[in-house]
Coordinates of C-alpha atoms in Angstrom, one line a residue:
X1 CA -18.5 101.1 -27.2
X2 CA -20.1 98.0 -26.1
X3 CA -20.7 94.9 -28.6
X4 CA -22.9 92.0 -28.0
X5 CA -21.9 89.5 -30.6
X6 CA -23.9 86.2 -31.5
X7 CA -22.4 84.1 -33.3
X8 CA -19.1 84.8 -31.9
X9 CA -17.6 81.4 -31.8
X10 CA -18.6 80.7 -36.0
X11 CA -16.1 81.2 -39.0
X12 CA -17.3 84.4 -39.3
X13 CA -18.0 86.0 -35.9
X14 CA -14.7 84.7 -34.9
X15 CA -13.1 86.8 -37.6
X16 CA -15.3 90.1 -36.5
X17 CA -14.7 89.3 -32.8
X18 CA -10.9 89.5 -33.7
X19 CA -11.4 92.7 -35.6
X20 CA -13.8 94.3 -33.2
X21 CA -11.1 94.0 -30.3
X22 CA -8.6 95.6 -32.0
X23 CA -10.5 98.7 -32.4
X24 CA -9.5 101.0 -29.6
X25 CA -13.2 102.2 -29.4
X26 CA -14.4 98.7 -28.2
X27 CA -14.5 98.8 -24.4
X28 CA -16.4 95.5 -23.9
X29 CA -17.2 92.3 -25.8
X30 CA -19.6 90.2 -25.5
X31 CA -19.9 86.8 -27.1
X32 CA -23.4 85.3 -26.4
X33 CA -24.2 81.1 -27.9
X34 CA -25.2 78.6 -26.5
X35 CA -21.8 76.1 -25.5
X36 CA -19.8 77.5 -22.7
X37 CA -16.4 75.7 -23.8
X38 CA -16.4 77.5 -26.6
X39 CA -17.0 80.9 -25.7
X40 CA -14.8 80.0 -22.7
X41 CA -12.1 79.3 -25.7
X42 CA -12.6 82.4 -27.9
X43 CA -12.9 85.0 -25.2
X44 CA -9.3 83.9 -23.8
X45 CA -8.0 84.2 -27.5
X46 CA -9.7 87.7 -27.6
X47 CA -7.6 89.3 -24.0
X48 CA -9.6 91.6 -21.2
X49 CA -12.1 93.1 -23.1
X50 CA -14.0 90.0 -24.0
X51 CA -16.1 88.1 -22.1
X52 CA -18.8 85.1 -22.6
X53 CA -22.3 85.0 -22.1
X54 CA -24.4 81.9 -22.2
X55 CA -27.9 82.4 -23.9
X56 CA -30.5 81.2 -26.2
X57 CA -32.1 83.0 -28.6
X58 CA -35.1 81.4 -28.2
X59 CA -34.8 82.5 -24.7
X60 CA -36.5 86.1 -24.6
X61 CA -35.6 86.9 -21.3
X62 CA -31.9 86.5 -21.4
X63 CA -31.7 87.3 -24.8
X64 CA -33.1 90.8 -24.1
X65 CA -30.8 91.2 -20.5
X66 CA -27.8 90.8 -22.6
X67 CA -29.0 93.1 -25.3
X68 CA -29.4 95.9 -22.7
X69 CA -26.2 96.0 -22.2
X70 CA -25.0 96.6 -25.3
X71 CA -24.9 99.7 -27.6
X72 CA -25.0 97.4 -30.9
X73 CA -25.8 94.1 -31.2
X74 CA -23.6 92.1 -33.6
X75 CA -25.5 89.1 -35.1
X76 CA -23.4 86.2 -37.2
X77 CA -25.8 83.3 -36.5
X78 CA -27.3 81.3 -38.9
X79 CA -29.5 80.3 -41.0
X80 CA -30.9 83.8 -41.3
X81 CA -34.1 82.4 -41.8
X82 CA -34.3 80.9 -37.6
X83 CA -32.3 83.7 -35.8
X84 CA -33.0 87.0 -37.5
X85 CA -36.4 87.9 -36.4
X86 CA -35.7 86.5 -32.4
X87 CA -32.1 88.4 -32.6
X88 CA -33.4 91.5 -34.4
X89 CA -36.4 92.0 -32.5
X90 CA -34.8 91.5 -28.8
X91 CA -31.9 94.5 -29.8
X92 CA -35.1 96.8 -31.0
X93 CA -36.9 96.6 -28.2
X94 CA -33.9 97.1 -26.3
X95 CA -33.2 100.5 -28.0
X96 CA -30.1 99.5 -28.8
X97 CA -28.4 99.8 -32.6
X98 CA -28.6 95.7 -34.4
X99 CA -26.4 94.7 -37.6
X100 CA -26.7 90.9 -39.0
X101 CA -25.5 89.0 -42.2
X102 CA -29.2 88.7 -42.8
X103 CA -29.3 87.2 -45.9
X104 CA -32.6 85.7 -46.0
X105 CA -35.7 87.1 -48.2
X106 CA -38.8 86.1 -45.7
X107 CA -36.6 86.9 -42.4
X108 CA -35.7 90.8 -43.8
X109 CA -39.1 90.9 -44.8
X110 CA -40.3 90.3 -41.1
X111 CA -37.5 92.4 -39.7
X112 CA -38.8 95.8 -41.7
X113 CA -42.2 94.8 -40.2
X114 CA -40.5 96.1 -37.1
X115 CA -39.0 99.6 -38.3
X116 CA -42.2 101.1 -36.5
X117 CA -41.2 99.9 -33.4
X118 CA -37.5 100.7 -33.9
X119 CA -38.3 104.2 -34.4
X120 CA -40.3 104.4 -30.9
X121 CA -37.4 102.5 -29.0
X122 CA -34.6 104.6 -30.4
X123 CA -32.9 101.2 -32.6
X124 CA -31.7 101.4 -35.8
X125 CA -31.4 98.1 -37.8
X126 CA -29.0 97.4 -40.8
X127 CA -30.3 93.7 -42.0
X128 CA -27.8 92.4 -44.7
X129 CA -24.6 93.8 -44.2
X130 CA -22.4 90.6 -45.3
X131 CA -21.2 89.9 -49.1
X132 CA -24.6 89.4 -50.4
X133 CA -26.8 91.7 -48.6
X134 CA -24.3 94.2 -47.9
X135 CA -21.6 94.4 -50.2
X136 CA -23.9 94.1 -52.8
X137 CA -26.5 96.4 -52.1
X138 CA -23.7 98.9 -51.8
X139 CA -22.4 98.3 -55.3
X140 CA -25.5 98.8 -56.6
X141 CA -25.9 102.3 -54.8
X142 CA -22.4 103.1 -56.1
X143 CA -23.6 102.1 -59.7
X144 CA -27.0 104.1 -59.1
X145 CA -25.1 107.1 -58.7
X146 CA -23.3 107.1 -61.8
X147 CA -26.3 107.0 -64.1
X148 CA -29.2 109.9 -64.5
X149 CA -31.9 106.9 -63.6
X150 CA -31.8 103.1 -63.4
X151 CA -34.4 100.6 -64.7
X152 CA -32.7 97.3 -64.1
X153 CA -30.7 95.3 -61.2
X154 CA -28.8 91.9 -61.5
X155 CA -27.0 90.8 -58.8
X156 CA -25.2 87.2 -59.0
X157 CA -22.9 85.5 -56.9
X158 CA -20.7 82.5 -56.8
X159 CA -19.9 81.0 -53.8
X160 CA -17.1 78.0 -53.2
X161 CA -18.2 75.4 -51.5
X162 CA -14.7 74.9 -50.0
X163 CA -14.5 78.7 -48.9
X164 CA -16.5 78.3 -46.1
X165 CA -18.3 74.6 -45.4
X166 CA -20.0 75.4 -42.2
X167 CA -23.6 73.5 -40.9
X168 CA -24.7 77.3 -40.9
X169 CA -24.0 77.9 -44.5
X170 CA -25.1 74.5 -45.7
X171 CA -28.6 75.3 -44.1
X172 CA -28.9 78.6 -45.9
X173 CA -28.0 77.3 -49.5
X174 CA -30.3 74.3 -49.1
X175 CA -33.0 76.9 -48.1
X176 CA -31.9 80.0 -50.9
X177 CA -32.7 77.1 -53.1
X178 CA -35.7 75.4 -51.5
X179 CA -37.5 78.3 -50.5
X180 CA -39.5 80.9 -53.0
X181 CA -37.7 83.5 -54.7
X182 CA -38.5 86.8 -55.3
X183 CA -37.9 89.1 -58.4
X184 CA -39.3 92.3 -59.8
X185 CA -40.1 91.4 -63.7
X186 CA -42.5 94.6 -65.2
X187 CA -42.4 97.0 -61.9
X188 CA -43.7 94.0 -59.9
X189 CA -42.5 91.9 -57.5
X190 CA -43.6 88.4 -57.8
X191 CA -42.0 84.9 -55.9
X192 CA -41.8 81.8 -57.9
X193 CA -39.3 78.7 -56.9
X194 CA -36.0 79.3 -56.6
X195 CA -33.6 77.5 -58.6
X196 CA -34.5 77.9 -62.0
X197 CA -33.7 80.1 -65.3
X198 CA -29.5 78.9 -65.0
X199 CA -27.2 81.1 -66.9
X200 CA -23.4 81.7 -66.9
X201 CA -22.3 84.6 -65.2
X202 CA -18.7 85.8 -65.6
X203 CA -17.0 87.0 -62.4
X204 CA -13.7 88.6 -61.9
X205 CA -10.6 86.5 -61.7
X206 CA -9.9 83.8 -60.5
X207 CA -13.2 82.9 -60.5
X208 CA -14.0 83.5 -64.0
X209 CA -17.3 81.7 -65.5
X210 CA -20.3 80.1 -63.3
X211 CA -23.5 79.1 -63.9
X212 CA -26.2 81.0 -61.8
X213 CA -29.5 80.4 -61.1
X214 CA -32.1 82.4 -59.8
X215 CA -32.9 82.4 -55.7
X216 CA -34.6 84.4 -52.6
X217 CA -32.7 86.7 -51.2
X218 CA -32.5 90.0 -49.1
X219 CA -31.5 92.5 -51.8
X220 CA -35.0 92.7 -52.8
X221 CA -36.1 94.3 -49.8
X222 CA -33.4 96.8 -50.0
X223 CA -33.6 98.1 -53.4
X224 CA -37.3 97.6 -55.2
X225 CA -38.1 101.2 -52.9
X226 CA -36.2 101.8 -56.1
X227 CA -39.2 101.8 -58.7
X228 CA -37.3 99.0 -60.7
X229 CA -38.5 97.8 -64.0
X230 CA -37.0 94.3 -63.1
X231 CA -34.5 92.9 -60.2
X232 CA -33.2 89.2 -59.8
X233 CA -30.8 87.8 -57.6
X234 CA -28.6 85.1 -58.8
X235 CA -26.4 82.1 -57.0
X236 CA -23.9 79.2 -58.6
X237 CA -21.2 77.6 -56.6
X238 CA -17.8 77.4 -58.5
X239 CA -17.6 73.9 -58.2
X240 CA -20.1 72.5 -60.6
X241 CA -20.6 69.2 -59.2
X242 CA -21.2 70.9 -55.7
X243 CA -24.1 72.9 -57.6
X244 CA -25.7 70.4 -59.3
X245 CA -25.8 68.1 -55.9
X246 CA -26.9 71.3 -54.2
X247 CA -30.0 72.1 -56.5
X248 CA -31.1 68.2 -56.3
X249 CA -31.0 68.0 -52.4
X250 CA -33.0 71.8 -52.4
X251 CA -35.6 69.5 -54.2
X252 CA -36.0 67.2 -51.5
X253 CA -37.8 68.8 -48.4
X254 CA -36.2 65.9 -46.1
X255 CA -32.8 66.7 -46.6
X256 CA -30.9 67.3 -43.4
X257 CA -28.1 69.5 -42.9
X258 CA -25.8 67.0 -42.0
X259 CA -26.9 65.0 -45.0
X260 CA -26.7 67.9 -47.6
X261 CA -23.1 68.6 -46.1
X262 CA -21.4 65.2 -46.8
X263 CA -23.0 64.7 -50.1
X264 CA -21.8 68.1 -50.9
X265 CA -18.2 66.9 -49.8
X266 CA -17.9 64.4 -51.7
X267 CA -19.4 65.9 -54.7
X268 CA -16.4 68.5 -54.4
X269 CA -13.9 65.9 -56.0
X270 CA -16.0 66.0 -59.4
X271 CA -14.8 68.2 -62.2
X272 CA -15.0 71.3 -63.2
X273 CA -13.6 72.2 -59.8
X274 CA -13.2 76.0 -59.6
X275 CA -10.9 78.2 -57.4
X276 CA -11.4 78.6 -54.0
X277 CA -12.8 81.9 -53.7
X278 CA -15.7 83.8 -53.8
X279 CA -17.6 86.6 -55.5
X280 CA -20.3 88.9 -56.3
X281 CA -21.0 90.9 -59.7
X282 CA -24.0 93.9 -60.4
X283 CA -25.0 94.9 -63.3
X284 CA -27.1 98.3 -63.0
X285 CA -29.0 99.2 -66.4
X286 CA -30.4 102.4 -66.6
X287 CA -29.9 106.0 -68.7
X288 CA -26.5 108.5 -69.4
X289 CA -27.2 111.5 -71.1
X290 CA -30.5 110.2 -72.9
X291 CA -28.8 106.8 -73.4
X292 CA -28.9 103.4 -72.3
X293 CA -26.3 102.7 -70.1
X294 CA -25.0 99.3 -68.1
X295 CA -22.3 100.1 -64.9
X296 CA -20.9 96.5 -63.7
X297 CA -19.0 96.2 -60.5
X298 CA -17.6 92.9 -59.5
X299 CA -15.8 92.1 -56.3
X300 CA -14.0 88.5 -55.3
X301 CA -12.2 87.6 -52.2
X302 CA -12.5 84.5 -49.6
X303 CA -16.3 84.9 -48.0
X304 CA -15.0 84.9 -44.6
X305 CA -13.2 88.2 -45.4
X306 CA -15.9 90.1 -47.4
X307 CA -18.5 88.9 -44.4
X308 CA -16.3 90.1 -41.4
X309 CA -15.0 93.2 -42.6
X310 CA -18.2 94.7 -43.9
X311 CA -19.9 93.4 -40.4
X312 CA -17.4 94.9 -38.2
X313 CA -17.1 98.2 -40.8
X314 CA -21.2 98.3 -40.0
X315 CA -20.7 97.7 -36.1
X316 CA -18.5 100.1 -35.5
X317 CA -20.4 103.0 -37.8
X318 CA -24.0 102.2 -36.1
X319 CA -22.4 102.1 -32.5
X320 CA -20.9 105.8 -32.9
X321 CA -24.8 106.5 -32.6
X322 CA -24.5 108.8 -36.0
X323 CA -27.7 107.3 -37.8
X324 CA -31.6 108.2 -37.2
X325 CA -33.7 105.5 -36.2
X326 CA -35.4 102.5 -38.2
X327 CA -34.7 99.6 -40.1
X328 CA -32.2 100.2 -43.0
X329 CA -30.6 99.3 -46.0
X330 CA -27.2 99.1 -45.7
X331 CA -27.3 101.6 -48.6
X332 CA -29.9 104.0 -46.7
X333 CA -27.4 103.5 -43.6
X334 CA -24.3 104.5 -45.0
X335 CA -21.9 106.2 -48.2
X336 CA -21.5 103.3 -50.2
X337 CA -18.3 105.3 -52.0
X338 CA -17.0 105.5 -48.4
X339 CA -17.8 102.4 -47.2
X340 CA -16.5 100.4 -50.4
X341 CA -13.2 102.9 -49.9
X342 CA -12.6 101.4 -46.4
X343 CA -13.8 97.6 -47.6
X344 CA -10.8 98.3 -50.6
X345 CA -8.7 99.5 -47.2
X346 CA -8.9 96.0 -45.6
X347 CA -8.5 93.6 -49.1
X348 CA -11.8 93.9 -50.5
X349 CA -11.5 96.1 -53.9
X350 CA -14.1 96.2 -56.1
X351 CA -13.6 95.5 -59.8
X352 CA -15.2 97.2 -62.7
X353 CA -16.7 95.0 -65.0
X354 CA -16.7 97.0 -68.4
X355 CA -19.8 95.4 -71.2
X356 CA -19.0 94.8 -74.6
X357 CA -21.2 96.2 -77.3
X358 CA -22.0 93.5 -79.7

């Protein structure tokens, strides 16, 4: 199996590049960016089946030489939101299978625009197949199928700061924040600004209580096929003054990234500071034998781990070729009981989160 990977020499697509070569059904590697000395770096880390590849992905025509070469095209740049559509639509029209962290709301949007065209070049495209899309989207599949009919969908997550403080995932959060968000509130999907609405969320240990407010994000594209009487999407960082200075740069549309990252720093020393780790919860509301019935699942590891396994997991799955064509959920693409299973195999075990009558 061949793997062009973007975003090879970041936090995350180091970790799937190191994963991906273990696999004894990787024949070839490819890390495609944009500075040699670091792919030069990482590939000689990685041993004989790795190799670099400078490109651009603002550069069509290399970007689509390198994706014919591939049978799936790994994507861990970021922000979603100004390499998912170039990336996505250059492994489409390639034919060739595409898997990406894909986490933002107006990029997945533009992506399923293409599942048309994925379907006439032989592609299939799994958008969101990190922690949050990805993980979660799967949880909420897993909860679906314990229930006779679901009417509701909250998903909520709480990132550290300190888990993974990459220019990348600054960007994002300043954009989740800034950007609309989408919801479904009464079987409609409307977009309002993000940010709003806070409430504390409990997640399982160590992470424990965080306030969440509401943002954009990619889960709504995978799930309101669902006929959903109301979804949100949720976001708090554990450390609070991280949060607050978070929600006050989103405000200002002048904020660099650069900017937003050392005031972020330096609001890390303010209390509460919580633990370094991250995690996701879903509440599922629907009917059980002519009842109302909540399943909660919760999950909580370091981000790097639950974004790298569930990549690699979804590389490896769409480059066996097993999967008719399109642009997919990662629910639609695979078992979410199997998939979970083999997440719980590498670390990642998912937590039920049992309600309380009151």
């Amino acid at each position: 199996m061949r793997v062009l990977l973007l975003g090879g020499t970041g936090i995350v697509g180091r970790r799937v590049a190191a994963e991906l070569t273990r696999n004894k059904e990787i024949t070839d590697l490819i890390l495609g960016g944009r500075n040699y000395e670091k792919l030069h770096r990482s590939t000689s880390l990685l041993g004989d089946k790795a190799r670099a590849a400078l490109l651009e992905l603002e550069d069509d025509v290399v970007l689509s030489a390198a994706c014919v070469q591939a049978d799936v095209v790994v994507n861990c740049c970021g922000p979603a939101h100004l390499t998912e559509l170039p990336a996505a639509g250059a492994a489409i029209e390639a034919g060739v299978a595409y898997v990406s962290l894909g986490d933002d709301y107006a990029a997945a949007g533009g992506v399923a625009n293409l599942s048309e065209r994925a379907h006439a070049t032989g592609s299939t495209a799994v958008v969101g197949c990190g922690l949050s899309p990805g993980i979660t989207t799967l949880l909420a599949a897993f909860a679906r199928d314990e229930l006779d009919d679901i009417t509701e969908i909250e998903i909520s997550m709480a990132h550290s700061y300190r888990d993974l403080p990459s220019p990348a995932h600054t960007a994002h959060l300043l954009h989740m924040l800034g950007a609309p968000g989408a919801s479904i509130s009464d079987h409609e999907l409307t977009v309002d600004t993000a940010g709003g609405s806070p409430h504390l969320a409990y997640f399982p240990e160590p992470v424990g209580w965080v306030e969440t407010v509401g943002c954009g994000h990619a889960e709504i594209h995978n799930l309101k096929s669902l006929g959903l009487q109301s979804m949100s999407v949720r976001l708090g960082l554990t450390e609070r003054g991280a949060m607050d200075a978070l929600r006050a740069l989103s405000r200002t549309p002048l904020t660099s990234t650069s900017v937003a990252q050392r005031t972020l720093n330096a609001a890390l020393v303010l209390p509460p500071r919580g633990p370094r780790w991250s995690a996701a919860r879903v509440d599922v509301v629907g009917h059980r034998g002519g009842r109302t019935a909540t399943v909660s699942l919760g999950v909580v590891d370091h981000l790097v781990n639950m974004a790298a396994s569930s990549m690699s997991l979804a590389a490896l799955e769409l480059g066996r070729r097993r999967h008719s064509t399109g642009v997919k959920s990662p629910a639609e693409a695979f078992d979410s009981r199997d998939f979970l299973a083999r997440l719980g195999g590498r670390g990642t075990r998912v937590a039920r989160l049992e309600p309380v009558p009151l």
